[in-house]
Coordinates of C-alpha atoms in Angstrom, one line a residue:
X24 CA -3.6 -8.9 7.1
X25 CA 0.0 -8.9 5.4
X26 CA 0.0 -8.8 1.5
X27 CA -3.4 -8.4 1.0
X28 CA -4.1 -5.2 3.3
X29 CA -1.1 -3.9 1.2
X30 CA -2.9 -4.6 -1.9
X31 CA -5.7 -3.0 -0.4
X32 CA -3.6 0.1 0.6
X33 CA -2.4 0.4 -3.0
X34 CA -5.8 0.4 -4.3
X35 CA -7.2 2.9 -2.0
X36 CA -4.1 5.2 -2.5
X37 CA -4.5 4.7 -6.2
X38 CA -7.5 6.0 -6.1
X39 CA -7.3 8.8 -3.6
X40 CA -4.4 10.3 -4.9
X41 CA -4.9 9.7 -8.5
X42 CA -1.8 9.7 -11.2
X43 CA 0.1 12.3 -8.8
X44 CA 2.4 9.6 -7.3
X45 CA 3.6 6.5 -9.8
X46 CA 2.4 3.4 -9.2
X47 CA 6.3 1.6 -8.4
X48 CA 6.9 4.1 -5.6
X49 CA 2.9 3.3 -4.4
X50 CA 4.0 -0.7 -4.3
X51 CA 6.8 -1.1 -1.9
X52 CA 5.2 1.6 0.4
X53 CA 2.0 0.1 0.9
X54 CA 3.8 -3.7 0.9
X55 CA 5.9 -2.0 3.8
X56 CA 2.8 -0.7 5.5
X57 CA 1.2 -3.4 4.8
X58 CA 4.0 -5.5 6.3
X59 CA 4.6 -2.9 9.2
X60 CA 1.0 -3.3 10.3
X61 CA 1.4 -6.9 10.2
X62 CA 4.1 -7.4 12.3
X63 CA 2.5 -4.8 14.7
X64 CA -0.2 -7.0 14.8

């Protein structure tokens, strides 16, 4: 996981939520989930 799950995130958030949310506020939360879940891990 790491970087790549984030990726992931920001893919599936992308999609679900559509153009509601911009993309740069998408990209650090998903790298810190991402991250987060990593660590956890």
């Amino acid at each position: 996981m790491g970087p790549s799950s984030a990726f992931l995130g920001v893919l599936f958030l992308s999609g679900t939520l559509g153009p509601n949310l911009p993309l740069m506020t998408l990209l650090p939360l998903a790298a810190m989930i991402g991250w987060g879940v990593h660590d956890f891990l």
